[in-house]
mmCIF file of C-alpha atoms in Angstrom:
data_model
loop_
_atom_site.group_PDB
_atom_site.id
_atom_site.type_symbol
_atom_site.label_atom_id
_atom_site.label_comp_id
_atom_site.label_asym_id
_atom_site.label_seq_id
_atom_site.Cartn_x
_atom_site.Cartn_y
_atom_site.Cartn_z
ATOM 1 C CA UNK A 1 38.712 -92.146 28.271
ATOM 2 C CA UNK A 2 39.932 -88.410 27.285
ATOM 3 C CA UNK A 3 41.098 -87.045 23.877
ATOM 4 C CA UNK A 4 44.679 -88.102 22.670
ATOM 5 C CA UNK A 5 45.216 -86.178 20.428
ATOM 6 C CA UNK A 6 47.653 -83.213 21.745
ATOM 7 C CA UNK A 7 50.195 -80.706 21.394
ATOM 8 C CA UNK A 8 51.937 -78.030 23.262
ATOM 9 C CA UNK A 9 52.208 -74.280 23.350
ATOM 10 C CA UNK A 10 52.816 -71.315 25.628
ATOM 11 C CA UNK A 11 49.707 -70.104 27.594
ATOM 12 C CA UNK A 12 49.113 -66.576 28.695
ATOM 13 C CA UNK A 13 48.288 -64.758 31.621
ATOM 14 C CA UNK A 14 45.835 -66.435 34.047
ATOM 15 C CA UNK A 15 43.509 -63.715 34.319
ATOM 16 C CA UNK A 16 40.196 -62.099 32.916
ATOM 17 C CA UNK A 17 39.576 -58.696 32.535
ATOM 18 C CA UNK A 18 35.886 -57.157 32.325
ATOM 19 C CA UNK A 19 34.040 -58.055 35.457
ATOM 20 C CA UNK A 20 30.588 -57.588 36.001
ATOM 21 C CA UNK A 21 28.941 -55.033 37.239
ATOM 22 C CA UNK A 22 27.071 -54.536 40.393
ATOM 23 C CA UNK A 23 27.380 -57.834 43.005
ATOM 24 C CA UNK A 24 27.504 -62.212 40.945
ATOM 25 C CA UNK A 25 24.057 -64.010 41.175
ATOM 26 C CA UNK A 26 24.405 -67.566 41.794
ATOM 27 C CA UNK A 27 24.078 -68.952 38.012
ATOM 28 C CA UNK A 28 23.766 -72.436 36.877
ATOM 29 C CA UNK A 29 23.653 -72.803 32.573
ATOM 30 C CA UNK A 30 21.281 -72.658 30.343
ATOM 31 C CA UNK A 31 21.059 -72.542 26.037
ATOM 32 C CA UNK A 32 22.631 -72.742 23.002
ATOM 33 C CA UNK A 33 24.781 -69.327 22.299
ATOM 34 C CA UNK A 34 22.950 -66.772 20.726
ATOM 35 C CA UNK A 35 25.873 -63.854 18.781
ATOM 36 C CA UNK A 36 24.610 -60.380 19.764
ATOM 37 C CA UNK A 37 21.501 -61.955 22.076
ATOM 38 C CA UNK A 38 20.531 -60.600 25.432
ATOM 39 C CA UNK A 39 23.692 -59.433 27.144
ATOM 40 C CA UNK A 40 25.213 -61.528 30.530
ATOM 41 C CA UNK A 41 28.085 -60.447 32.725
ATOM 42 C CA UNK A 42 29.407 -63.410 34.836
ATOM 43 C CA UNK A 43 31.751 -63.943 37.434
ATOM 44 C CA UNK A 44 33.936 -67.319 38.578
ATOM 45 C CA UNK A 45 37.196 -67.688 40.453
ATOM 46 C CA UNK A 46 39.054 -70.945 41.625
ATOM 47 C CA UNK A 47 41.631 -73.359 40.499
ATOM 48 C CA UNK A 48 44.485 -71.857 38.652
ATOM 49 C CA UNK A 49 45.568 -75.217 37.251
ATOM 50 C CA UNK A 50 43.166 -74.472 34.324
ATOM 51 C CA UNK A 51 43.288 -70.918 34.321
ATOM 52 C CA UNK A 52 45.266 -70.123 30.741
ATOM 53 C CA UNK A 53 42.924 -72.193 29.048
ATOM 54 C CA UNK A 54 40.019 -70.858 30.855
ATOM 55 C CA UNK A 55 41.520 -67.071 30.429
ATOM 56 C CA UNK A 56 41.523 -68.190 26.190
ATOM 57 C CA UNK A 57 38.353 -69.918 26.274
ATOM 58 C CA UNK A 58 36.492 -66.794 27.886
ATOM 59 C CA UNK A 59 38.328 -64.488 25.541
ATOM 60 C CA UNK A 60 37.234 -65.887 22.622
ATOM 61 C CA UNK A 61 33.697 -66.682 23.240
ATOM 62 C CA UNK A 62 33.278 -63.297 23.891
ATOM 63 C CA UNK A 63 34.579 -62.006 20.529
ATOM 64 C CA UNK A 64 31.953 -64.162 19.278
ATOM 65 C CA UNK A 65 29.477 -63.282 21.643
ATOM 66 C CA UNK A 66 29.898 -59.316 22.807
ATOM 67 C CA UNK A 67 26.917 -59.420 24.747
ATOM 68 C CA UNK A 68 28.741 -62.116 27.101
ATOM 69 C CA UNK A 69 31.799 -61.082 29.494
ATOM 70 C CA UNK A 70 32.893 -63.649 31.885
ATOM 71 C CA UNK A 71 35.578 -62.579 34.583
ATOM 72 C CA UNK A 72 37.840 -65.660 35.889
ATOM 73 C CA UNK A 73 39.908 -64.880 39.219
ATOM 74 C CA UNK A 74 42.983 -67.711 39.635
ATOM 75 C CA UNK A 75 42.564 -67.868 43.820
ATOM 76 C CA UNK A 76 42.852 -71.730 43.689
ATOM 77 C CA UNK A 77 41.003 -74.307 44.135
ATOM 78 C CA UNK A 78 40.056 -73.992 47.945
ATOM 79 C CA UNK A 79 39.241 -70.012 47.697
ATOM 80 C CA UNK A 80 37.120 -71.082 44.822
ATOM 81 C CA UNK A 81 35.126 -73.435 46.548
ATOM 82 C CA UNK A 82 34.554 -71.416 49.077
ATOM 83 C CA UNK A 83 32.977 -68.797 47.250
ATOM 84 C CA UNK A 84 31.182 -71.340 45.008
ATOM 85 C CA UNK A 85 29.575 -72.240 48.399
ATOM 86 C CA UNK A 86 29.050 -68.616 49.702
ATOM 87 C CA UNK A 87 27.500 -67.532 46.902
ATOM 88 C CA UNK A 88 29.475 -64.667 46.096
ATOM 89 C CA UNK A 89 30.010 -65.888 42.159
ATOM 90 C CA UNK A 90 28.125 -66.976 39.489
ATOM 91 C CA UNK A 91 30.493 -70.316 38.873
ATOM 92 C CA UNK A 92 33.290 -72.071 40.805
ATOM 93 C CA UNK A 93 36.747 -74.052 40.086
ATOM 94 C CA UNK A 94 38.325 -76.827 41.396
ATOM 95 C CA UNK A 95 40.482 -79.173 40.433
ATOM 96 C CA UNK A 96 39.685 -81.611 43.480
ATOM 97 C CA UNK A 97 35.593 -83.091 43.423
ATOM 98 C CA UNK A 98 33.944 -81.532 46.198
ATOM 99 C CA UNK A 99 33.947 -83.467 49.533
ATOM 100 C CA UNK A 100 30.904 -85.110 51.001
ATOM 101 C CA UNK A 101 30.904 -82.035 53.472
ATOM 102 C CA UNK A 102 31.565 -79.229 50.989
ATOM 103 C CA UNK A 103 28.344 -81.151 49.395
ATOM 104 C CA UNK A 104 26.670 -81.237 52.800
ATOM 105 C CA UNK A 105 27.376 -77.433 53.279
ATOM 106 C CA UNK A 106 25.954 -76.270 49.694
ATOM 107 C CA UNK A 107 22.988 -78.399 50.369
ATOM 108 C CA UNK A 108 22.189 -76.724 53.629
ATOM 109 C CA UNK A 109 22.408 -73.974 52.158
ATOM 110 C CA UNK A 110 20.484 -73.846 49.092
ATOM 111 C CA UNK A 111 18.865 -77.107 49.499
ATOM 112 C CA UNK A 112 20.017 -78.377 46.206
ATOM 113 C CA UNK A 113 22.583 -80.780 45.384
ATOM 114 C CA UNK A 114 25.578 -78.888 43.973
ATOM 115 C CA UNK A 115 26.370 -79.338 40.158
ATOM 116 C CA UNK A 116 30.222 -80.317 39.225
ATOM 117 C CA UNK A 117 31.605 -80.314 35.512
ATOM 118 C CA UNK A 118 34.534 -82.284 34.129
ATOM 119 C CA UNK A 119 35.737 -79.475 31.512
ATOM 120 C CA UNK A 120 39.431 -80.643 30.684
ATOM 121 C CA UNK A 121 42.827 -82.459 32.189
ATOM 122 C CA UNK A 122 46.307 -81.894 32.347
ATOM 123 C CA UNK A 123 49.374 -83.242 34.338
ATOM 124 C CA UNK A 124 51.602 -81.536 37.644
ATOM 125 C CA UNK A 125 54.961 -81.815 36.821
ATOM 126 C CA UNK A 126 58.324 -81.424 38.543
ATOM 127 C CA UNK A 127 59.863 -78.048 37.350
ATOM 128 C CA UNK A 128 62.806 -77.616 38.441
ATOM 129 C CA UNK A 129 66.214 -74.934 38.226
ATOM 130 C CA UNK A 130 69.316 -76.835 37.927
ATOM 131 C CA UNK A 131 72.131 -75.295 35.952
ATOM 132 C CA UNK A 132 73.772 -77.732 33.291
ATOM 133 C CA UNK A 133 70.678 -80.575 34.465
ATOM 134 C CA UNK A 134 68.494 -80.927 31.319
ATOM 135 C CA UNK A 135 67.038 -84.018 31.452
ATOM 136 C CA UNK A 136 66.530 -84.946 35.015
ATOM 137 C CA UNK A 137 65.245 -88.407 35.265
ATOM 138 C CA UNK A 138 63.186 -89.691 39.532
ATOM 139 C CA UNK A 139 62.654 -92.731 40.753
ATOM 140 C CA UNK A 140 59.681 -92.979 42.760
ATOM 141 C CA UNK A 141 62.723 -93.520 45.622
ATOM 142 C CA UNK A 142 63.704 -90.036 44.592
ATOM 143 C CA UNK A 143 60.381 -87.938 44.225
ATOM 144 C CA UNK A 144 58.969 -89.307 46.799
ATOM 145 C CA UNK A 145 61.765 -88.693 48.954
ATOM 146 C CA UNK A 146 62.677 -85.003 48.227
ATOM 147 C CA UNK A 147 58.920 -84.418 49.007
ATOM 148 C CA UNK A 148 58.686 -86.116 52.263
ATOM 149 C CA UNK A 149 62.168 -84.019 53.299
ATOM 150 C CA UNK A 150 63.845 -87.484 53.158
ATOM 151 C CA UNK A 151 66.296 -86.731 50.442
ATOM 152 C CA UNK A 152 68.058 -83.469 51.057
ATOM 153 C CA UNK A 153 71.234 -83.050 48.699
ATOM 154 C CA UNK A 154 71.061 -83.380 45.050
ATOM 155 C CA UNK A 155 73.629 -85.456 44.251
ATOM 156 C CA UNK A 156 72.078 -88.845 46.736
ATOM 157 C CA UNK A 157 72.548 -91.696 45.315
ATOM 158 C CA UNK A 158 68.515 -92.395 44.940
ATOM 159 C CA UNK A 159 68.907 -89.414 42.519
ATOM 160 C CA UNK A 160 72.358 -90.329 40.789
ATOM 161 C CA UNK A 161 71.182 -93.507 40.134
ATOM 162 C CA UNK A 162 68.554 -92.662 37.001
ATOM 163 C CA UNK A 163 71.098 -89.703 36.046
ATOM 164 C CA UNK A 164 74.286 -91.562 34.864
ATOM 165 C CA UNK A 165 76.606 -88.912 34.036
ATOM 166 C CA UNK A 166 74.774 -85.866 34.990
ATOM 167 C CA UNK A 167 76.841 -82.628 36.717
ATOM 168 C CA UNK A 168 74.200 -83.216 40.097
ATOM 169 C CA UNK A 169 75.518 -80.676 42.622
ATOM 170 C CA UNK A 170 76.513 -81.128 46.119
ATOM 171 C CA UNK A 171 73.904 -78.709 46.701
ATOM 172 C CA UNK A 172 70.716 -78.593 49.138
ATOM 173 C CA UNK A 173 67.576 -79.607 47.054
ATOM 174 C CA UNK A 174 64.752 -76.469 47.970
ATOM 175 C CA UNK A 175 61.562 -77.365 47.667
ATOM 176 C CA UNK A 176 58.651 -75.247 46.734
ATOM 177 C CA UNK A 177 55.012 -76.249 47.549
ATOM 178 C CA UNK A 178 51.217 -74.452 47.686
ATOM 179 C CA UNK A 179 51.158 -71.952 50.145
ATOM 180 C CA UNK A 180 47.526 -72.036 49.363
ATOM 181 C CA UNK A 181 44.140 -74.309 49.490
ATOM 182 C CA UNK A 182 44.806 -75.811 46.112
ATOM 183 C CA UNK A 183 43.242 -78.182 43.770
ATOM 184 C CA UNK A 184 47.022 -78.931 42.025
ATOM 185 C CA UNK A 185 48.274 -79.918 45.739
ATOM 186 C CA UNK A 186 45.074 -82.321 45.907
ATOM 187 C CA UNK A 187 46.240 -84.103 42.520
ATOM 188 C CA UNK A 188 50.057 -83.934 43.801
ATOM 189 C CA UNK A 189 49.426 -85.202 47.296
ATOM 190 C CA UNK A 190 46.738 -87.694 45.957
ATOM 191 C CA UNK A 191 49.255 -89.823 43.502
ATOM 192 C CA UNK A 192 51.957 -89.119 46.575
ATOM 193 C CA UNK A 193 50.073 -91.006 49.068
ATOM 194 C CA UNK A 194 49.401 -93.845 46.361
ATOM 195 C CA UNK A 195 53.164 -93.894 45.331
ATOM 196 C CA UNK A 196 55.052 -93.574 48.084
ATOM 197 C CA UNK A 197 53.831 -95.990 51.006
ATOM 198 C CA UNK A 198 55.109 -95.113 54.131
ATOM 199 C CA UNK A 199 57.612 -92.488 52.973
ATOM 200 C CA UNK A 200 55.102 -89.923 52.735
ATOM 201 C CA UNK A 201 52.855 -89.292 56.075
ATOM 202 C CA UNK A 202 51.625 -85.756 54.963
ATOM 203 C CA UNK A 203 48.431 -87.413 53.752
ATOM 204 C CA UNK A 204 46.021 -86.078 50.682
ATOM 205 C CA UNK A 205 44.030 -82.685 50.808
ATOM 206 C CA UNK A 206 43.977 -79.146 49.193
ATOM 207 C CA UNK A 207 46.229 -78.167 52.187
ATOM 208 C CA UNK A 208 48.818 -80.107 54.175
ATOM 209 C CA UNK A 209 50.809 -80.075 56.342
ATOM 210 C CA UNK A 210 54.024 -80.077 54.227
ATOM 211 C CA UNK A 211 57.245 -81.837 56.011
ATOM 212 C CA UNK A 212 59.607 -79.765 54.026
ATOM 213 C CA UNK A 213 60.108 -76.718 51.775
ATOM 214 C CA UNK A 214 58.853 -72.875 50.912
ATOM 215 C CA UNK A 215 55.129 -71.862 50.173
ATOM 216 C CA UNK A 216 54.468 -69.714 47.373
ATOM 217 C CA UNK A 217 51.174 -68.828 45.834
ATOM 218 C CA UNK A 218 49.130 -70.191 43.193
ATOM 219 C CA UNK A 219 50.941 -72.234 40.143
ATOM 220 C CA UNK A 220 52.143 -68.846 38.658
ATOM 221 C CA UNK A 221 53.830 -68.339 42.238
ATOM 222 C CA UNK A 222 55.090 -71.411 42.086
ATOM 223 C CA UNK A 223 56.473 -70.936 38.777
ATOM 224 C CA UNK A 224 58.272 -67.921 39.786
ATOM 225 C CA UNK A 225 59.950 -69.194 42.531
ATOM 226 C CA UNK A 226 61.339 -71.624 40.954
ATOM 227 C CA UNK A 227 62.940 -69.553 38.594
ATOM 228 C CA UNK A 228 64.252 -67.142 40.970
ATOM 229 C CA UNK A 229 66.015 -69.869 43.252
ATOM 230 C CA UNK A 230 68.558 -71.891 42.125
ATOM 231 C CA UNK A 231 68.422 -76.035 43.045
ATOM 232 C CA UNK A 232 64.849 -75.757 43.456
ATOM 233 C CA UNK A 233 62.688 -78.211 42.794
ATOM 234 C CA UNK A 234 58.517 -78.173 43.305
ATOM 235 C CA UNK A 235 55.327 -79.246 41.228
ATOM 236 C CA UNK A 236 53.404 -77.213 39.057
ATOM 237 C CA UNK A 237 50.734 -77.622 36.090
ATOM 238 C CA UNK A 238 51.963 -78.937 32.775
ATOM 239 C CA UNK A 239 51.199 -75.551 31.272
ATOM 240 C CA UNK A 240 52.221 -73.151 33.420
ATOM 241 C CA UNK A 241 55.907 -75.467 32.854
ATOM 242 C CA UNK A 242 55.726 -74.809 29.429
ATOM 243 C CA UNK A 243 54.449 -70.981 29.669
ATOM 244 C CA UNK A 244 57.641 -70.215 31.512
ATOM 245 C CA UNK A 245 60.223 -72.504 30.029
ATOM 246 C CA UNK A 246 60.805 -74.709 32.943
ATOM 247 C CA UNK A 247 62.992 -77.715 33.169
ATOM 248 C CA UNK A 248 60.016 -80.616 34.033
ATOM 249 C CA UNK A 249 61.818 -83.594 35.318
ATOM 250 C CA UNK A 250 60.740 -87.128 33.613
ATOM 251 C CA UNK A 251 58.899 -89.844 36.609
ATOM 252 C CA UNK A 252 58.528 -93.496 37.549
ATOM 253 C CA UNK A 253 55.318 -94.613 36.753
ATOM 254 C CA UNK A 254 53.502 -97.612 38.809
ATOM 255 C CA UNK A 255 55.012 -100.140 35.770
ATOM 256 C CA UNK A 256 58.620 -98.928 36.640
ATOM 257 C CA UNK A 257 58.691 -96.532 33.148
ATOM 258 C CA UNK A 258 60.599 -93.612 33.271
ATOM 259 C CA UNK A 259 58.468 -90.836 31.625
ATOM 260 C CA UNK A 260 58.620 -87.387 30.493
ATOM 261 C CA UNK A 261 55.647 -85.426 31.204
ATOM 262 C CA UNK A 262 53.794 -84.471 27.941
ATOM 263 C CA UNK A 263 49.644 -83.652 27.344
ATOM 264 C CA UNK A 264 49.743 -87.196 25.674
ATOM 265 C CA UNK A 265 51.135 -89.066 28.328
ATOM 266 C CA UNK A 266 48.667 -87.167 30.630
ATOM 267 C CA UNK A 267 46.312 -88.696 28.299
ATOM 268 C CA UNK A 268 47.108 -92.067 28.646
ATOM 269 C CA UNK A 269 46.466 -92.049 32.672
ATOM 270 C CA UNK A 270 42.657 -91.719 31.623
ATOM 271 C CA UNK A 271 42.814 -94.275 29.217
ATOM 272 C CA UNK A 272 40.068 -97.007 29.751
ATOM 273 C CA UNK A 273 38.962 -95.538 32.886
ATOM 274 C CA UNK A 274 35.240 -95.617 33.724
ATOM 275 C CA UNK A 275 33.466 -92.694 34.718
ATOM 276 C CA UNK A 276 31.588 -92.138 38.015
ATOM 277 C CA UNK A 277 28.064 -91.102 37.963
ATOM 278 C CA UNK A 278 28.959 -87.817 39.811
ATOM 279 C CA UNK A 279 32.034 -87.444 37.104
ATOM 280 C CA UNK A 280 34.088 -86.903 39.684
ATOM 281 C CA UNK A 281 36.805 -89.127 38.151
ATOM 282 C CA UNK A 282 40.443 -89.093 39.854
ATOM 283 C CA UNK A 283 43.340 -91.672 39.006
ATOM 284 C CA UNK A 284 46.027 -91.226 41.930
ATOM 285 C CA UNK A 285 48.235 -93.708 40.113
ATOM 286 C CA UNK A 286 47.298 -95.320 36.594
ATOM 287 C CA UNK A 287 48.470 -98.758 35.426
ATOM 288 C CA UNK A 288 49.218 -98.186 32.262
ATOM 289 C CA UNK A 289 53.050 -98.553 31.475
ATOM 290 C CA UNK A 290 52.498 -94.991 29.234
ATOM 291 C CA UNK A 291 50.615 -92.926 31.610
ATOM 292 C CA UNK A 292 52.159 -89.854 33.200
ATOM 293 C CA UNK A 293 51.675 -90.570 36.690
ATOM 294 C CA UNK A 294 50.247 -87.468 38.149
ATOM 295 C CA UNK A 295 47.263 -86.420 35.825
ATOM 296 C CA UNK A 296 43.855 -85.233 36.986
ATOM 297 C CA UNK A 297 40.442 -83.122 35.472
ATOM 298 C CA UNK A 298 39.662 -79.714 36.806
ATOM 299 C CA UNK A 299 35.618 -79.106 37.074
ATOM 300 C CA UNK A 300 33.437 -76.019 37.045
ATOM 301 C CA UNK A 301 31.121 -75.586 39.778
ATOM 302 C CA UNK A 302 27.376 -74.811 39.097
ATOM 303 C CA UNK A 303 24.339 -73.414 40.971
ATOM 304 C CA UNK A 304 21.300 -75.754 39.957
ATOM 305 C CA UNK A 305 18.936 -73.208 40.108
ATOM 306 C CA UNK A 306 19.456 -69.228 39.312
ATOM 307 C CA UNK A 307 17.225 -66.077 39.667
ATOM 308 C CA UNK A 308 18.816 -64.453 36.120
ATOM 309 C CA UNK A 309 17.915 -66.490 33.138
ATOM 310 C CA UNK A 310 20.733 -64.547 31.222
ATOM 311 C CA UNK A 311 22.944 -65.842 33.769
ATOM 312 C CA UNK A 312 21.778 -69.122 33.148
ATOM 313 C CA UNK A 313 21.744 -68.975 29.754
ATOM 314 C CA UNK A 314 24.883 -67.733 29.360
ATOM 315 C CA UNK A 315 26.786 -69.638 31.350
ATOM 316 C CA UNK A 316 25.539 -73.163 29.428
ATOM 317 C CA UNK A 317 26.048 -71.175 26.841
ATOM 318 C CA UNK A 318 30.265 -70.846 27.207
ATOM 319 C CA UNK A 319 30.649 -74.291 28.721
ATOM 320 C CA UNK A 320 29.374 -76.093 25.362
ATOM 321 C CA UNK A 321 31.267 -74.125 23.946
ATOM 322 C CA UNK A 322 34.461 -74.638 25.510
ATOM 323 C CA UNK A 323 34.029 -78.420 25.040
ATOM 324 C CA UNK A 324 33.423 -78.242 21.216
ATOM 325 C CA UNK A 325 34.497 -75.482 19.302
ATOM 326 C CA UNK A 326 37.264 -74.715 22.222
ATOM 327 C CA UNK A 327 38.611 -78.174 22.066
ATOM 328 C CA UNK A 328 41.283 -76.875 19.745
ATOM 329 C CA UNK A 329 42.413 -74.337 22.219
ATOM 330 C CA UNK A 330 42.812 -76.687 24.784
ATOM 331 C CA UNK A 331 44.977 -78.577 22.423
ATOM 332 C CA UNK A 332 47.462 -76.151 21.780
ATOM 333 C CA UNK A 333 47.638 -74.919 25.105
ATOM 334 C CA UNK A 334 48.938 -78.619 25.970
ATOM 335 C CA UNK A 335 45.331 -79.533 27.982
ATOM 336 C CA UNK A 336 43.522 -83.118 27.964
ATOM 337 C CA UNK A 337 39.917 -82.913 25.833
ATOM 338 C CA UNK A 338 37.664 -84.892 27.131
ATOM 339 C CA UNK A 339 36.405 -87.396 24.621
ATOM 340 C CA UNK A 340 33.174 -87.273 22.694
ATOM 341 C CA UNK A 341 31.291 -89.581 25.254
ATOM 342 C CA UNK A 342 32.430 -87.412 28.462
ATOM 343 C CA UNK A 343 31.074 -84.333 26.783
ATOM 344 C CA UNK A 344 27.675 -85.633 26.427
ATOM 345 C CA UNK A 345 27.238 -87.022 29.897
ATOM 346 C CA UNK A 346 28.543 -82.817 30.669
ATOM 347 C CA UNK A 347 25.986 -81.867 28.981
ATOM 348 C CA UNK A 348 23.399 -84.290 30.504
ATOM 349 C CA UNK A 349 24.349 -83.462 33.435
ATOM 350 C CA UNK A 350 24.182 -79.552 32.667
ATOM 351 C CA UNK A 351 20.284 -80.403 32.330
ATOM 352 C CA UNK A 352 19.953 -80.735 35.874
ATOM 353 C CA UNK A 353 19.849 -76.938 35.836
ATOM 354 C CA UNK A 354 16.709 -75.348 36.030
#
């Protein structure tokens, strides 16, 4: 199980400054830090689900480590991967395990098996913009219909239902999904296809085919488009709800509980839950009556082997770092820690890096 310990604050922008010079070497990980030691400049780009607590994490350890920039590009999950597997950067993000083909390709490649690191969790959410609608409460009859196109007007009775007494407009419900590959539409479309039986067809993947609504970019995209269009609804990261001051709409669970998204409900959905040997660990639809229901990990992608042994130990370096002393950032910025145990089979697996 994860850390439950949590609270909530406003994240900031997505984005590191300070890239490196000159073209990213494939890195993998490598020592303990080292203040003022031999000087790295790395490069990573992927999911933006974990991006603000990446963007603080990477900030930080280089205050305490000058000789060590990392730059962080938030292109999503399925960019990332890509360049993961190109090898145009020294460290990937996704927040969907690679496939047995995007495993196939790396090994072809580099003929290696690909390392993949847990590094924290967090929930997607239903933001929404509906004036004088605070608390909006879904069924799984409602979610799972205004996603699947099925419900169209805000003010259907699968939605008036759970919202006795709410001002619900006769209004068309827009919906805003991933225009891009993304790790967040994995997680979303995952706990969709678990939750909604034969309502929703689209099936589960970084990209799909979506049956209804606008594309927009990234979670930050997403997050600005909802605020710029009125009775919108679409799903975004926890954080990036809380950065901008969203309305998040509270869910069914799988026990029939109404509940409000929150970093220790996203907790709960881990609770108990064994992890794979690959740590690959997904839970489309947790059991547990006080589980969020859409809550997944985001992983860092790793190069086993690595021609700069900076790189390497740089890189090793930040991520055991991130999972101890960074824990408390991920805290405040309303992330999942993983627990004690997780972080130890990270760092066992980290010693598959040579």
């Amino acid at each position: 199980m994860l850390g439950l310990s949590i609270s909530a604050c406003t994240p900031t922008s997505p984005d590191v400054a300070a890239p490196p010079a000159g073209a990213p070497t494939p890195a993998a990980s490598g020592a303990a830090p080292a203040a003022g030691g031999a000087s790295a400049s790395l490069s990573g780009a992927g999911a933006s689900f974990p991006a603000p607590v990446y963007q603080r994490w990477f900030n930080d350890y280089n205050k305490a480590n000058p000789g060590t920039q990392i730059s962080y590009q938030s292109v999503g999950s399925g960019a990332g991967v890509e360049q993961f597997l190109a090898g145009t950067v020294d460290f990937g993000a996704t927040d969907a395990p690679l496939t047995a083909e995007e495993r196939a390709k790396f090994k072809a490649k580099y003929n290696a098996e690909p390392i993949q690191v847990p590094m924290t969790g967090g929930s997607v959410v239903f933001a929404y913009n509906l004036t004088d609608v605070k608390d909006l409460k879904l069924s799984r009859a409602a979610y799972c219909g205004i996603a699947a196109g099925k419900i169209t007007k805000w003010n259907d009775p699968a939605i008036a239902k759970a919202n006795p007494g709410a001002k619900l407009p006769d209004q068309t419900i827009q919906f805003v999904h991933r225009s891009d590959g993304s790790g967040t539409t994995f997680q979303f479309t995952t706990h969709l296809k678990a939750a909604c039986g034969s309502t929703w067809t689209a099936g589960a993947n970084k990209s799909v085919s979506w049956p209804v609504g606008t594309g927009a970019k990234g979670n930050e995209g997403i997050a600005a488009q909802l605020q710029q269009t009125p009775n919108s609804i679409g799903y975004v990261e926890y954080a990036y709800g809380k950065q901008t001051s969203l309305a998040m709409a509270a869910i069914e669970n799988k026990s029939g509980q109404i509940i409000a998204p929150s970093p220790e409900a996203g907790a709960e959905a881990f609770a108990g839950q064994k992890i794979p040997a690959d740590l690959a660990l997904t839970v489309p639809d947790p059991t547990n009556p006080k589980a969020y229901p859409i809550s997944g990990l985001t992983w860092l992608l790793l190069y086993p082997q690595s021609k700069d042994a900076a790189k390497q130990t740089a890189l090793k370096s930040v991520i055991d770092w991130s999972l101890t002393t960074g824990k408390a950032t991920a805290t405040e910025l309303g992330y999942v820690p993983l627990e004690d145990g997780l972080v130890a089979k990270v760092k066992e697996e980290l010693t598959k890096a040579k």
